[in-house]
Amino acid sequence: QYQLVAPNATADRVCATCDVCPGTSWRVAPCNATANTVCQACTLCQSGQFQTSDCSLLADRVCATCSLCNAT
């Protein structure tokens, strides 16, 4: 849980459940005492690129540029 609303003289603090990143995103920042989890959509490899590393809970997908074939 994290603190959604701080306590004050007339009200107790309000806590909220930390989000879990969906399978199409990765965790940029974990949930902590004062902030919810920060998720970001996984990068999609573009035309002319290929995937060198899959998107996971803790890391974005890595894409690399396809090499060109030399005509001989």
PDB file of N, CA, C, O and CB in Angstrom:
ATOM      1  N   GLN A   1       0.835  -1.188   0.000  1.00  0.00           N
ATOM      2  CA  GLN A   1       0.000   0.000   0.000  1.00  0.00           C
ATOM      3  C   GLN A   1       0.874   1.243   0.000  1.00  0.00           C
ATOM      4  O   GLN A   1       2.045   1.205   0.375  1.00  0.00           O
ATOM      5  CB  GLN A   1      -0.947   0.003   1.210  1.00  0.00           C
ATOM      6  N   TYR A   2       0.267   2.355  -0.435  1.00  0.00           N
ATOM      7  CA  TYR A   2       0.937   3.641  -0.389  1.00  0.00           C
ATOM      8  C   TYR A   2      -0.054   4.680   0.124  1.00  0.00           C
ATOM      9  O   TYR A   2      -1.266   4.468   0.101  1.00  0.00           O
ATOM     10  CB  TYR A   2       1.497   4.036  -1.788  1.00  0.00           C
ATOM     11  N   GLN A   3       0.473   5.785   0.576  1.00  0.00           N
ATOM     12  CA  GLN A   3      -0.369   6.841   1.130  1.00  0.00           C
ATOM     13  C   GLN A   3      -0.966   7.662  -0.008  1.00  0.00           C
ATOM     14  O   GLN A   3      -0.248   8.333  -0.749  1.00  0.00           O
ATOM     15  CB  GLN A   3       0.442   7.748   2.094  1.00  0.00           C
ATOM     16  N   LEU A   4      -2.288   7.599  -0.135  1.00  0.00           N
ATOM     17  CA  LEU A   4      -2.999   8.343  -1.164  1.00  0.00           C
ATOM     18  C   LEU A   4      -3.297   9.761  -0.684  1.00  0.00           C
ATOM     19  O   LEU A   4      -3.171  10.725  -1.439  1.00  0.00           O
ATOM     20  CB  LEU A   4      -4.301   7.622  -1.550  1.00  0.00           C
ATOM     21  N   VAL A   5      -3.698   9.872   0.594  1.00  0.00           N
ATOM     22  CA  VAL A   5      -4.000  11.174   1.202  1.00  0.00           C
ATOM     23  C   VAL A   5      -3.319  11.229   2.569  1.00  0.00           C
ATOM     24  O   VAL A   5      -3.463  10.320   3.386  1.00  0.00           O
ATOM     25  CB  VAL A   5      -5.556  11.402   1.336  1.00  0.00           C
ATOM     26  N   ALA A   6      -2.583  12.299   2.798  1.00  0.00           N
ATOM     27  CA  ALA A   6      -1.875  12.463   4.075  1.00  0.00           C
ATOM     28  C   ALA A   6      -2.869  12.741   5.210  1.00  0.00           C
ATOM     29  O   ALA A   6      -3.934  13.311   4.972  1.00  0.00           O
ATOM     30  CB  ALA A   6      -0.837  13.615   3.976  1.00  0.00           C
ATOM     31  N   PRO A   7      -2.526  12.341   6.440  1.00  0.00           N
ATOM     32  CA  PRO A   7      -3.410  12.653   7.568  1.00  0.00           C
ATOM     33  C   PRO A   7      -3.337  14.140   7.890  1.00  0.00           C
ATOM     34  O   PRO A   7      -2.365  14.820   7.560  1.00  0.00           O
ATOM     35  CB  PRO A   7      -3.032  11.812   8.814  1.00  0.00           C
ATOM     36  N   ASN A   8      -4.387  14.628   8.541  1.00  0.00           N
ATOM     37  CA  ASN A   8      -4.381  16.015   9.007  1.00  0.00           C
ATOM     38  C   ASN A   8      -5.075  16.075  10.365  1.00  0.00           C
ATOM     39  O   ASN A   8      -5.352  15.034  10.961  1.00  0.00           O
ATOM     40  CB  ASN A   8      -5.084  16.963   7.976  1.00  0.00           C
ATOM     41  N   ALA A   9      -5.349  17.239  10.844  1.00  0.00           N
ATOM     42  CA  ALA A   9      -5.920  17.407  12.188  1.00  0.00           C
ATOM     43  C   ALA A   9      -7.310  16.800  12.327  1.00  0.00           C
ATOM     44  O   ALA A   9      -7.746  16.505  13.440  1.00  0.00           O
ATOM     45  CB  ALA A   9      -5.982  18.872  12.540  1.00  0.00           C
ATOM     46  N   THR A  10      -8.012  16.610  11.211  1.00  0.00           N
ATOM     47  CA  THR A  10      -9.392  16.122  11.296  1.00  0.00           C
ATOM     48  C   THR A  10      -9.643  14.795  10.570  1.00  0.00           C
ATOM     49  O   THR A  10     -10.762  14.281  10.584  1.00  0.00           O
ATOM     50  CB  THR A  10     -10.313  17.158  10.741  1.00  0.00           C
ATOM     51  N   ALA A  11      -8.613  14.247   9.944  1.00  0.00           N
ATOM     52  CA  ALA A  11      -8.837  13.000   9.196  1.00  0.00           C
ATOM     53  C   ALA A  11      -7.582  12.133   9.208  1.00  0.00           C
ATOM     54  O   ALA A  11      -6.455  12.627   9.189  1.00  0.00           O
ATOM     55  CB  ALA A  11      -9.255  13.306   7.741  1.00  0.00           C
ATOM     56  N   ASP A  12      -7.815  10.843   9.240  1.00  0.00           N
ATOM     57  CA  ASP A  12      -6.727   9.864   9.183  1.00  0.00           C
ATOM     58  C   ASP A  12      -6.198   9.793   7.745  1.00  0.00           C
ATOM     59  O   ASP A  12      -6.859  10.234   6.804  1.00  0.00           O
ATOM     60  CB  ASP A  12      -7.212   8.452   9.672  1.00  0.00           C
ATOM     61  N   ARG A  13      -5.020   9.240   7.600  1.00  0.00           N
ATOM     62  CA  ARG A  13      -4.465   9.044   6.255  1.00  0.00           C
ATOM     63  C   ARG A  13      -5.323   8.049   5.491  1.00  0.00           C
ATOM     64  O   ARG A  13      -6.020   7.225   6.083  1.00  0.00           O
ATOM     65  CB  ARG A  13      -2.994   8.551   6.324  1.00  0.00           C
ATOM     66  N   VAL A  14      -5.261   8.138   4.170  1.00  0.00           N
ATOM     67  CA  VAL A  14      -5.959   7.198   3.297  1.00  0.00           C
ATOM     68  C   VAL A  14      -4.895   6.430   2.518  1.00  0.00           C
ATOM     69  O   VAL A  14      -4.037   7.020   1.862  1.00  0.00           O
ATOM     70  CB  VAL A  14      -6.968   7.937   2.327  1.00  0.00           C
ATOM     71  N   CYS A  15      -4.969   5.110   2.602  1.00  0.00           N
ATOM     72  CA  CYS A  15      -4.014   4.257   1.886  1.00  0.00           C
ATOM     73  C   CYS A  15      -4.711   3.614   0.700  1.00  0.00           C
ATOM     74  O   CYS A  15      -5.932   3.456   0.682  1.00  0.00           O
ATOM     75  CB  CYS A  15      -3.416   3.170   2.824  1.00  0.00           C
ATOM     76  N   ALA A  16      -3.908   3.248  -0.290  1.00  0.00           N
ATOM     77  CA  ALA A  16      -4.446   2.579  -1.476  1.00  0.00           C
ATOM     78  C   ALA A  16      -3.539   1.406  -1.825  1.00  0.00           C
ATOM     79  O   ALA A  16      -2.353   1.396  -1.494  1.00  0.00           O
ATOM     80  CB  ALA A  16      -4.567   3.571  -2.681  1.00  0.00           C
ATOM     81  N   THR A  17      -4.113   0.430  -2.493  1.00  0.00           N
ATOM     82  CA  THR A  17      -3.359  -0.743  -2.928  1.00  0.00           C
ATOM     83  C   THR A  17      -2.487  -0.383  -4.119  1.00  0.00           C
ATOM     84  O   THR A  17      -2.927   0.316  -5.032  1.00  0.00           O
ATOM     85  CB  THR A  17      -4.308  -1.905  -3.286  1.00  0.00           C
ATOM     86  N   CYS A  18      -1.263  -0.858  -4.107  1.00  0.00           N
ATOM     87  CA  CYS A  18      -0.331  -0.599  -5.204  1.00  0.00           C
ATOM     88  C   CYS A  18      -0.802  -1.302  -6.475  1.00  0.00           C
ATOM     89  O   CYS A  18      -1.274  -2.438  -6.429  1.00  0.00           O
ATOM     90  CB  CYS A  18       1.095  -1.065  -4.828  1.00  0.00           C
ATOM     91  N   ASP A  19      -0.669  -0.616  -7.608  1.00  0.00           N
ATOM     92  CA  ASP A  19      -1.000  -1.214  -8.902  1.00  0.00           C
ATOM     93  C   ASP A  19       0.043  -2.251  -9.288  1.00  0.00           C
ATOM     94  O   ASP A  19       1.198  -2.172  -8.870  1.00  0.00           O
ATOM     95  CB  ASP A  19      -1.105  -0.133  -9.992  1.00  0.00           C
ATOM     96  N   VAL A  20      -0.373  -3.213 -10.081  1.00  0.00           N
ATOM     97  CA  VAL A  20       0.526  -4.193 -10.692  1.00  0.00           C
ATOM     98  C   VAL A  20       0.499  -3.900 -12.187  1.00  0.00           C
ATOM     99  O   VAL A  20      -0.574  -3.795 -12.780  1.00  0.00           O
ATOM    100  CB  VAL A  20       0.093  -5.700 -10.370  1.00  0.00           C
ATOM    101  N   CYS A  21       1.662  -3.767 -12.794  1.00  0.00           N
ATOM    102  CA  CYS A  21       1.726  -3.449 -14.220  1.00  0.00           C
ATOM    103  C   CYS A  21       1.155  -4.605 -15.035  1.00  0.00           C
ATOM    104  O   CYS A  21       1.458  -5.767 -14.765  1.00  0.00           O
ATOM    105  CB  CYS A  21       3.181  -3.149 -14.651  1.00  0.00           C
ATOM    106  N   PRO A  22       0.320  -4.285 -16.044  1.00  0.00           N
ATOM    107  CA  PRO A  22      -0.211  -5.350 -16.908  1.00  0.00           C
ATOM    108  C   PRO A  22       0.896  -5.938 -17.783  1.00  0.00           C
ATOM    109  O   PRO A  22       1.982  -5.366 -17.876  1.00  0.00           O
ATOM    110  CB  PRO A  22      -1.359  -4.809 -17.795  1.00  0.00           C
ATOM    111  N   GLY A  23       0.630  -7.054 -18.411  1.00  0.00           N
ATOM    112  CA  GLY A  23       1.626  -7.760 -19.201  1.00  0.00           C
ATOM    113  C   GLY A  23       2.166  -6.999 -20.398  1.00  0.00           C
ATOM    114  O   GLY A  23       3.201  -7.372 -20.951  1.00  0.00           O
ATOM    115  N   THR A  24       1.480  -5.935 -20.809  1.00  0.00           N
ATOM    116  CA  THR A  24       1.925  -5.152 -21.967  1.00  0.00           C
ATOM    117  C   THR A  24       2.738  -3.935 -21.552  1.00  0.00           C
ATOM    118  O   THR A  24       2.963  -3.030 -22.354  1.00  0.00           O
ATOM    119  CB  THR A  24       0.729  -4.709 -22.794  1.00  0.00           C
ATOM    120  N   SER A  25       3.177  -3.914 -20.297  1.00  0.00           N
ATOM    121  CA  SER A  25       3.955  -2.778 -19.801  1.00  0.00           C
ATOM    122  C   SER A  25       5.030  -3.267 -18.841  1.00  0.00           C
ATOM    123  O   SER A  25       5.053  -4.435 -18.453  1.00  0.00           O
ATOM    124  CB  SER A  25       3.038  -1.745 -19.106  1.00  0.00           C
ATOM    125  N   TRP A  26       5.919  -2.356 -18.464  1.00  0.00           N
ATOM    126  CA  TRP A  26       6.991  -2.688 -17.521  1.00  0.00           C
ATOM    127  C   TRP A  26       7.006  -1.643 -16.415  1.00  0.00           C
ATOM    128  O   TRP A  26       6.496  -0.536 -16.590  1.00  0.00           O
ATOM    129  CB  TRP A  26       8.382  -2.759 -18.239  1.00  0.00           C
ATOM    130  N   ARG A  27       7.592  -1.998 -15.276  1.00  0.00           N
ATOM    131  CA  ARG A  27       7.579  -1.132 -14.089  1.00  0.00           C
ATOM    132  C   ARG A  27       8.757  -0.163 -14.134  1.00  0.00           C
ATOM    133  O   ARG A  27       9.913  -0.568 -14.017  1.00  0.00           O
ATOM    134  CB  ARG A  27       7.629  -1.977 -12.789  1.00  0.00           C
ATOM    135  N   VAL A  28       8.449   1.113 -14.305  1.00  0.00           N
ATOM    136  CA  VAL A  28       9.465   2.165 -14.334  1.00  0.00           C
ATOM    137  C   VAL A  28       9.912   2.495 -12.904  1.00  0.00           C
ATOM    138  O   VAL A  28      11.094   2.723 -12.646  1.00  0.00           O
ATOM    139  CB  VAL A  28       8.917   3.439 -15.044  1.00  0.00           C
ATOM    140  N   ALA A  29       8.947   2.516 -11.987  1.00  0.00           N
ATOM    141  CA  ALA A  29       9.241   2.810 -10.579  1.00  0.00           C
ATOM    142  C   ALA A  29       8.313   1.970  -9.705  1.00  0.00           C
ATOM    143  O   ALA A  29       7.115   1.884  -9.976  1.00  0.00           O
ATOM    144  CB  ALA A  29       9.071   4.342 -10.266  1.00  0.00           C
ATOM    145  N   PRO A  30       8.861   1.349  -8.656  1.00  0.00           N
ATOM    146  CA  PRO A  30       8.028   0.526  -7.783  1.00  0.00           C
ATOM    147  C   PRO A  30       7.154   1.379  -6.862  1.00  0.00           C
ATOM    148  O   PRO A  30       7.422   2.561  -6.645  1.00  0.00           O
ATOM    149  CB  PRO A  30       8.903  -0.405  -6.952  1.00  0.00           C
ATOM    150  N   CYS A  31       6.139   0.772  -6.343  1.00  0.00           N
ATOM    151  CA  CYS A  31       5.301   1.405  -5.333  1.00  0.00           C
ATOM    152  C   CYS A  31       6.155   1.630  -4.086  1.00  0.00           C
ATOM    153  O   CYS A  31       6.993   0.798  -3.739  1.00  0.00           O
ATOM    154  CB  CYS A  31       4.037   0.532  -5.008  1.00  0.00           C
ATOM    155  N   ASN A  32       5.936   2.763  -3.417  1.00  0.00           N
ATOM    156  CA  ASN A  32       6.631   3.010  -2.147  1.00  0.00           C
ATOM    157  C   ASN A  32       5.644   3.624  -1.161  1.00  0.00           C
ATOM    158  O   ASN A  32       4.442   3.633  -1.428  1.00  0.00           O
ATOM    159  CB  ASN A  32       7.872   3.949  -2.349  1.00  0.00           C
ATOM    160  N   ALA A  33       6.105   4.120  -0.064  1.00  0.00           N
ATOM    161  CA  ALA A  33       5.216   4.620   0.987  1.00  0.00           C
ATOM    162  C   ALA A  33       4.334   5.781   0.532  1.00  0.00           C
ATOM    163  O   ALA A  33       3.242   5.972   1.068  1.00  0.00           O
ATOM    164  CB  ALA A  33       6.032   5.053   2.176  1.00  0.00           C
ATOM    165  N   THR A  34       4.791   6.552  -0.446  1.00  0.00           N
ATOM    166  CA  THR A  34       4.043   7.759  -0.834  1.00  0.00           C
ATOM    167  C   THR A  34       3.659   7.818  -2.310  1.00  0.00           C
ATOM    168  O   THR A  34       3.054   8.802  -2.736  1.00  0.00           O
ATOM    169  CB  THR A  34       4.849   8.970  -0.500  1.00  0.00           C
ATOM    170  N   ALA A  35       3.987   6.806  -3.098  1.00  0.00           N
ATOM    171  CA  ALA A  35       3.659   6.854  -4.530  1.00  0.00           C
ATOM    172  C   ALA A  35       3.293   5.476  -5.053  1.00  0.00           C
ATOM    173  O   ALA A  35       3.857   4.464  -4.638  1.00  0.00           O
ATOM    174  CB  ALA A  35       4.835   7.421  -5.333  1.00  0.00           C
ATOM    175  N   ASN A  36       2.341   5.459  -5.969  1.00  0.00           N
ATOM    176  CA  ASN A  36       1.905   4.222  -6.596  1.00  0.00           C
ATOM    177  C   ASN A  36       2.952   3.749  -7.607  1.00  0.00           C
ATOM    178  O   ASN A  36       3.854   4.500  -7.977  1.00  0.00           O
ATOM    179  CB  ASN A  36       0.536   4.414  -7.280  1.00  0.00           C
ATOM    180  N   THR A  37       2.824   2.519  -8.041  1.00  0.00           N
ATOM    181  CA  THR A  37       3.677   1.952  -9.075  1.00  0.00           C
ATOM    182  C   THR A  37       3.551   2.787 -10.353  1.00  0.00           C
ATOM    183  O   THR A  37       2.458   3.230 -10.706  1.00  0.00           O
ATOM    184  CB  THR A  37       3.306   0.467  -9.346  1.00  0.00           C
ATOM    185  N   VAL A  38       4.674   2.997 -11.037  1.00  0.00           N
ATOM    186  CA  VAL A  38       4.647   3.700 -12.323  1.00  0.00           C
ATOM    187  C   VAL A  38       4.940   2.672 -13.410  1.00  0.00           C
ATOM    188  O   VAL A  38       5.989   2.027 -13.402  1.00  0.00           O
ATOM    189  CB  VAL A  38       5.688   4.893 -12.362  1.00  0.00           C
ATOM    190  N   CYS A  39       4.003   2.526 -14.343  1.00  0.00           N
ATOM    191  CA  CYS A  39       4.146   1.577 -15.437  1.00  0.00           C
ATOM    192  C   CYS A  39       4.265   2.337 -16.753  1.00  0.00           C
ATOM    193  O   CYS A  39       3.776   3.459 -16.886  1.00  0.00           O
ATOM    194  CB  CYS A  39       2.949   0.594 -15.476  1.00  0.00           C
ATOM    195  N   GLN A  40       4.927   1.703 -17.728  1.00  0.00           N
ATOM    196  CA  GLN A  40       5.050   2.297 -19.055  1.00  0.00           C
ATOM    197  C   GLN A  40       4.833   1.189 -20.081  1.00  0.00           C
ATOM    198  O   GLN A  40       5.281   0.058 -19.894  1.00  0.00           O
ATOM    199  CB  GLN A  40       6.448   2.991 -19.249  1.00  0.00           C
ATOM    200  N   ALA A  41       4.143   1.528 -21.160  1.00  0.00           N
ATOM    201  CA  ALA A  41       3.889   0.545 -22.219  1.00  0.00           C
ATOM    202  C   ALA A  41       5.208   0.038 -22.795  1.00  0.00           C
ATOM    203  O   ALA A  41       6.163   0.800 -22.949  1.00  0.00           O
ATOM    204  CB  ALA A  41       3.014   1.159 -23.339  1.00  0.00           C
ATOM    205  N   CYS A  42       5.250  -1.243 -23.110  1.00  0.00           N
ATOM    206  CA  CYS A  42       6.435  -1.830 -23.732  1.00  0.00           C
ATOM    207  C   CYS A  42       6.635  -1.235 -25.125  1.00  0.00           C
ATOM    208  O   CYS A  42       5.676  -1.020 -25.866  1.00  0.00           O
ATOM    209  CB  CYS A  42       6.308  -3.372 -23.812  1.00  0.00           C
ATOM    210  N   THR A  43       7.879  -0.978 -25.460  1.00  0.00           N
ATOM    211  CA  THR A  43       8.230  -0.495 -26.790  1.00  0.00           C
ATOM    212  C   THR A  43       7.866  -1.560 -27.817  1.00  0.00           C
ATOM    213  O   THR A  43       8.033  -2.755 -27.572  1.00  0.00           O
ATOM    214  CB  THR A  43       9.740  -0.136 -26.875  1.00  0.00           C
ATOM    215  N   LEU A  44       7.370  -1.120 -28.963  1.00  0.00           N
ATOM    216  CA  LEU A  44       7.105  -2.031 -30.069  1.00  0.00           C
ATOM    217  C   LEU A  44       8.202  -1.829 -31.103  1.00  0.00           C
ATOM    218  O   LEU A  44       8.476  -0.696 -31.497  1.00  0.00           O
ATOM    219  CB  LEU A  44       5.682  -1.790 -30.690  1.00  0.00           C
ATOM    220  N   CYS A  45       8.828  -2.901 -31.544  1.00  0.00           N
ATOM    221  CA  CYS A  45       9.860  -2.789 -32.570  1.00  0.00           C
ATOM    222  C   CYS A  45       9.201  -2.340 -33.876  1.00  0.00           C
ATOM    223  O   CYS A  45       8.129  -2.818 -34.248  1.00  0.00           O
ATOM    224  CB  CYS A  45      10.618  -4.149 -32.761  1.00  0.00           C
ATOM    225  N   GLN A  46       9.855  -1.428 -34.544  1.00  0.00           N
ATOM    226  CA  GLN A  46       9.332  -0.859 -35.781  1.00  0.00           C
ATOM    227  C   GLN A  46       9.781  -1.668 -36.989  1.00  0.00           C
ATOM    228  O   GLN A  46      10.599  -2.580 -36.870  1.00  0.00           O
ATOM    229  CB  GLN A  46       9.776   0.595 -35.929  1.00  0.00           C
ATOM    230  N   SER A  47       9.243  -1.330 -38.139  1.00  0.00           N
ATOM    231  CA  SER A  47       9.672  -1.944 -39.387  1.00  0.00           C
ATOM    232  C   SER A  47      11.168  -1.683 -39.554  1.00  0.00           C
ATOM    233  O   SER A  47      11.636  -0.565 -39.340  1.00  0.00           O
ATOM    234  CB  SER A  47       8.858  -1.387 -40.605  1.00  0.00           C
ATOM    235  N   GLY A  48      11.900  -2.700 -39.932  1.00  0.00           N
ATOM    236  CA  GLY A  48      13.348  -2.557 -40.084  1.00  0.00           C
ATOM    237  C   GLY A  48      14.104  -2.809 -38.790  1.00  0.00           C
ATOM    238  O   GLY A  48      15.316  -2.606 -38.728  1.00  0.00           O
ATOM    239  N   GLN A  49      13.392  -3.251 -37.755  1.00  0.00           N
ATOM    240  CA  GLN A  49      14.011  -3.581 -36.474  1.00  0.00           C
ATOM    241  C   GLN A  49      13.634  -5.005 -36.081  1.00  0.00           C
ATOM    242  O   GLN A  49      12.664  -5.569 -36.589  1.00  0.00           O
ATOM    243  CB  GLN A  49      13.578  -2.575 -35.373  1.00  0.00           C
ATOM    244  N   PHE A  50      14.416  -5.574 -35.170  1.00  0.00           N
ATOM    245  CA  PHE A  50      14.078  -6.865 -34.592  1.00  0.00           C
ATOM    246  C   PHE A  50      14.306  -6.787 -33.086  1.00  0.00           C
ATOM    247  O   PHE A  50      15.062  -5.942 -32.606  1.00  0.00           O
ATOM    248  CB  PHE A  50      14.923  -8.015 -35.234  1.00  0.00           C
ATOM    249  N   GLN A  51      13.652  -7.666 -32.354  1.00  0.00           N
ATOM    250  CA  GLN A  51      13.725  -7.673 -30.892  1.00  0.00           C
ATOM    251  C   GLN A  51      14.975  -8.399 -30.425  1.00  0.00           C
ATOM    252  O   GLN A  51      15.232  -9.532 -30.831  1.00  0.00           O
ATOM    253  CB  GLN A  51      12.474  -8.332 -30.288  1.00  0.00           C
ATOM    254  N   THR A  52      15.754  -7.742 -29.568  1.00  0.00           N
ATOM    255  CA  THR A  52      16.935  -8.393 -28.992  1.00  0.00           C
ATOM    256  C   THR A  52      16.703  -8.783 -27.538  1.00  0.00           C
ATOM    257  O   THR A  52      17.414  -9.633 -27.002  1.00  0.00           O
ATOM    258  CB  THR A  52      18.152  -7.473 -29.094  1.00  0.00           C
ATOM    259  N   SER A  53      15.716  -8.171 -26.901  1.00  0.00           N
ATOM    260  CA  SER A  53      15.389  -8.499 -25.518  1.00  0.00           C
ATOM    261  C   SER A  53      13.905  -8.230 -25.302  1.00  0.00           C
ATOM    262  O   SER A  53      13.395  -7.174 -25.678  1.00  0.00           O
ATOM    263  CB  SER A  53      16.263  -7.675 -24.513  1.00  0.00           C
ATOM    264  N   ASP A  54      13.216  -9.193 -24.694  1.00  0.00           N
ATOM    265  CA  ASP A  54      11.782  -9.081 -24.475  1.00  0.00           C
ATOM    266  C   ASP A  54      11.459  -8.093 -23.363  1.00  0.00           C
ATOM    267  O   ASP A  54      12.287  -7.831 -22.491  1.00  0.00           O
ATOM    268  CB  ASP A  54      11.195 -10.440 -24.148  1.00  0.00           C
ATOM    269  N   CYS A  55      10.269  -7.557 -23.403  1.00  0.00           N
ATOM    270  CA  CYS A  55       9.767  -6.702 -22.327  1.00  0.00           C
ATOM    271  C   CYS A  55       9.462  -7.600 -21.129  1.00  0.00           C
ATOM    272  O   CYS A  55       8.882  -8.675 -21.285  1.00  0.00           O
ATOM    273  CB  CYS A  55       8.487  -5.890 -22.777  1.00  0.00           C
ATOM    274  N   SER A  56       9.851  -7.160 -19.941  1.00  0.00           N
ATOM    275  CA  SER A  56       9.602  -7.929 -18.722  1.00  0.00           C
ATOM    276  C   SER A  56       9.090  -6.983 -17.647  1.00  0.00           C
ATOM    277  O   SER A  56       8.916  -5.792 -17.904  1.00  0.00           O
ATOM    278  CB  SER A  56      10.891  -8.669 -18.245  1.00  0.00           C
ATOM    279  N   LEU A  57       8.853  -7.487 -16.472  1.00  0.00           N
ATOM    280  CA  LEU A  57       8.356  -6.650 -15.377  1.00  0.00           C
ATOM    281  C   LEU A  57       9.294  -5.482 -15.086  1.00  0.00           C
ATOM    282  O   LEU A  57       8.836  -4.387 -14.759  1.00  0.00           O
ATOM    283  CB  LEU A  57       8.170  -7.489 -14.115  1.00  0.00           C
ATOM    284  N   LEU A  58      10.606  -5.706 -15.204  1.00  0.00           N
ATOM    285  CA  LEU A  58      11.579  -4.685 -14.793  1.00  0.00           C
ATOM    286  C   LEU A  58      12.337  -4.016 -15.932  1.00  0.00           C
ATOM    287  O   LEU A  58      13.164  -3.139 -15.681  1.00  0.00           O
ATOM    288  CB  LEU A  58      12.559  -5.293 -13.871  1.00  0.00           C
ATOM    289  N   ALA A  59      12.079  -4.406 -17.171  1.00  0.00           N
ATOM    290  CA  ALA A  59      12.838  -3.820 -18.281  1.00  0.00           C
ATOM    291  C   ALA A  59      11.999  -3.751 -19.546  1.00  0.00           C
ATOM    292  O   ALA A  59      11.180  -4.630 -19.815  1.00  0.00           O
ATOM    293  CB  ALA A  59      14.110  -4.626 -18.544  1.00  0.00           C
ATOM    294  N   ASP A  60      12.218  -2.686 -20.324  1.00  0.00           N
ATOM    295  CA  ASP A  60      11.519  -2.499 -21.585  1.00  0.00           C
ATOM    296  C   ASP A  60      12.099  -3.422 -22.649  1.00  0.00           C
ATOM    297  O   ASP A  60      13.210  -3.934 -22.508  1.00  0.00           O
ATOM    298  CB  ASP A  60      11.603  -1.033 -22.040  1.00  0.00           C
ATOM    299  N   ARG A  61      11.334  -3.624 -23.706  1.00  0.00           N
ATOM    300  CA  ARG A  61      11.809  -4.396 -24.857  1.00  0.00           C
ATOM    301  C   ARG A  61      12.953  -3.617 -25.513  1.00  0.00           C
ATOM    302  O   ARG A  61      12.925  -2.387 -25.559  1.00  0.00           O
ATOM    303  CB  ARG A  61      10.642  -4.671 -25.886  1.00  0.00           C
ATOM    304  N   VAL A  62      13.946  -4.333 -26.014  1.00  0.00           N
ATOM    305  CA  VAL A  62      15.062  -3.711 -26.712  1.00  0.00           C
ATOM    306  C   VAL A  62      14.990  -4.143 -28.171  1.00  0.00           C
ATOM    307  O   VAL A  62      14.856  -5.327 -28.479  1.00  0.00           O
ATOM    308  CB  VAL A  62      16.438  -4.102 -26.065  1.00  0.00           C
ATOM    309  N   CYS A  63      15.081  -3.149 -29.070  1.00  0.00           N
ATOM    310  CA  CYS A  63      15.037  -3.411 -30.503  1.00  0.00           C
ATOM    311  C   CYS A  63      16.363  -2.989 -31.118  1.00  0.00           C
ATOM    312  O   CYS A  63      17.026  -2.072 -30.634  1.00  0.00           O
ATOM    313  CB  CYS A  63      13.849  -2.665 -31.176  1.00  0.00           C
ATOM    314  N   ALA A  64      16.735  -3.672 -32.189  1.00  0.00           N
ATOM    315  CA  ALA A  64      17.951  -3.306 -32.923  1.00  0.00           C
ATOM    316  C   ALA A  64      17.597  -3.190 -34.397  1.00  0.00           C
ATOM    317  O   ALA A  64      16.625  -3.788 -34.858  1.00  0.00           O
ATOM    318  CB  ALA A  64      19.098  -4.358 -32.700  1.00  0.00           C
ATOM    319  N   THR A  65      18.377  -2.427 -35.127  1.00  0.00           N
ATOM    320  CA  THR A  65      18.161  -2.233 -36.550  1.00  0.00           C
ATOM    321  C   THR A  65      18.641  -3.450 -37.334  1.00  0.00           C
ATOM    322  O   THR A  65      19.724  -3.976 -37.081  1.00  0.00           O
ATOM    323  CB  THR A  65      18.876  -0.968 -37.035  1.00  0.00           C
ATOM    324  N   CYS A  66      17.836  -3.882 -38.271  1.00  0.00           N
ATOM    325  CA  CYS A  66      18.206  -5.010 -39.127  1.00  0.00           C
ATOM    326  C   CYS A  66      19.363  -4.574 -40.021  1.00  0.00           C
ATOM    327  O   CYS A  66      19.407  -3.436 -40.487  1.00  0.00           O
ATOM    328  CB  CYS A  66      16.985  -5.502 -39.985  1.00  0.00           C
ATOM    329  N   SER A  67      20.294  -5.489 -40.254  1.00  0.00           N
ATOM    330  CA  SER A  67      21.399  -5.185 -41.152  1.00  0.00           C
ATOM    331  C   SER A  67      20.919  -5.257 -42.603  1.00  0.00           C
ATOM    332  O   SER A  67      19.893  -5.867 -42.903  1.00  0.00           O
ATOM    333  CB  SER A  67      22.581  -6.159 -40.918  1.00  0.00           C
ATOM    334  N   LEU A  68      21.667  -4.634 -43.475  1.00  0.00           N
ATOM    335  CA  LEU A  68      21.340  -4.646 -44.893  1.00  0.00           C
ATOM    336  C   LEU A  68      22.233  -5.658 -45.603  1.00  0.00           C
ATOM    337  O   LEU A  68      23.407  -5.810 -45.265  1.00  0.00           O
ATOM    338  CB  LEU A  68      21.503  -3.234 -45.512  1.00  0.00           C
ATOM    339  N   CYS A  69      21.670  -6.342 -46.584  1.00  0.00           N
ATOM    340  CA  CYS A  69      22.471  -7.265 -47.379  1.00  0.00           C
ATOM    341  C   CYS A  69      23.126  -6.488 -48.503  1.00  0.00           C
ATOM    342  O   CYS A  69      22.492  -5.640 -49.131  1.00  0.00           O
ATOM    343  CB  CYS A  69      21.608  -8.432 -47.937  1.00  0.00           C
ATOM    344  N   ASN A  70      24.400  -6.776 -48.758  1.00  0.00           N
ATOM    345  CA  ASN A  70      25.117  -6.106 -49.840  1.00  0.00           C
ATOM    346  C   ASN A  70      24.937  -6.884 -51.124  1.00  0.00           C
ATOM    347  O   ASN A  70      25.170  -8.092 -51.162  1.00  0.00           O
ATOM    348  CB  ASN A  70      26.615  -5.955 -49.505  1.00  0.00           C
ATOM    349  N   ALA A  71      24.516  -6.190 -52.191  1.00  0.00           N
ATOM    350  CA  ALA A  71      24.375  -6.829 -53.505  1.00  0.00           C
ATOM    351  C   ALA A  71      25.769  -6.985 -54.112  1.00  0.00           C
ATOM    352  O   ALA A  71      26.576  -6.056 -54.088  1.00  0.00           O
ATOM    353  CB  ALA A  71      23.436  -5.990 -54.454  1.00  0.00           C
ATOM    354  N   THR A  72      26.039  -8.170 -54.655  1.00  0.00           N
ATOM    355  CA  THR A  72      27.355  -8.383 -55.254  1.00  0.00           C
ATOM    356  C   THR A  72      27.239  -8.719 -56.715  1.00  0.00           C
ATOM    357  O   THR A  72      28.252  -8.931 -57.382  1.00  0.00           O
ATOM    358  CB  THR A  72      28.101  -9.483 -54.533  1.00  0.00           C
TER     359      THR A  72
END
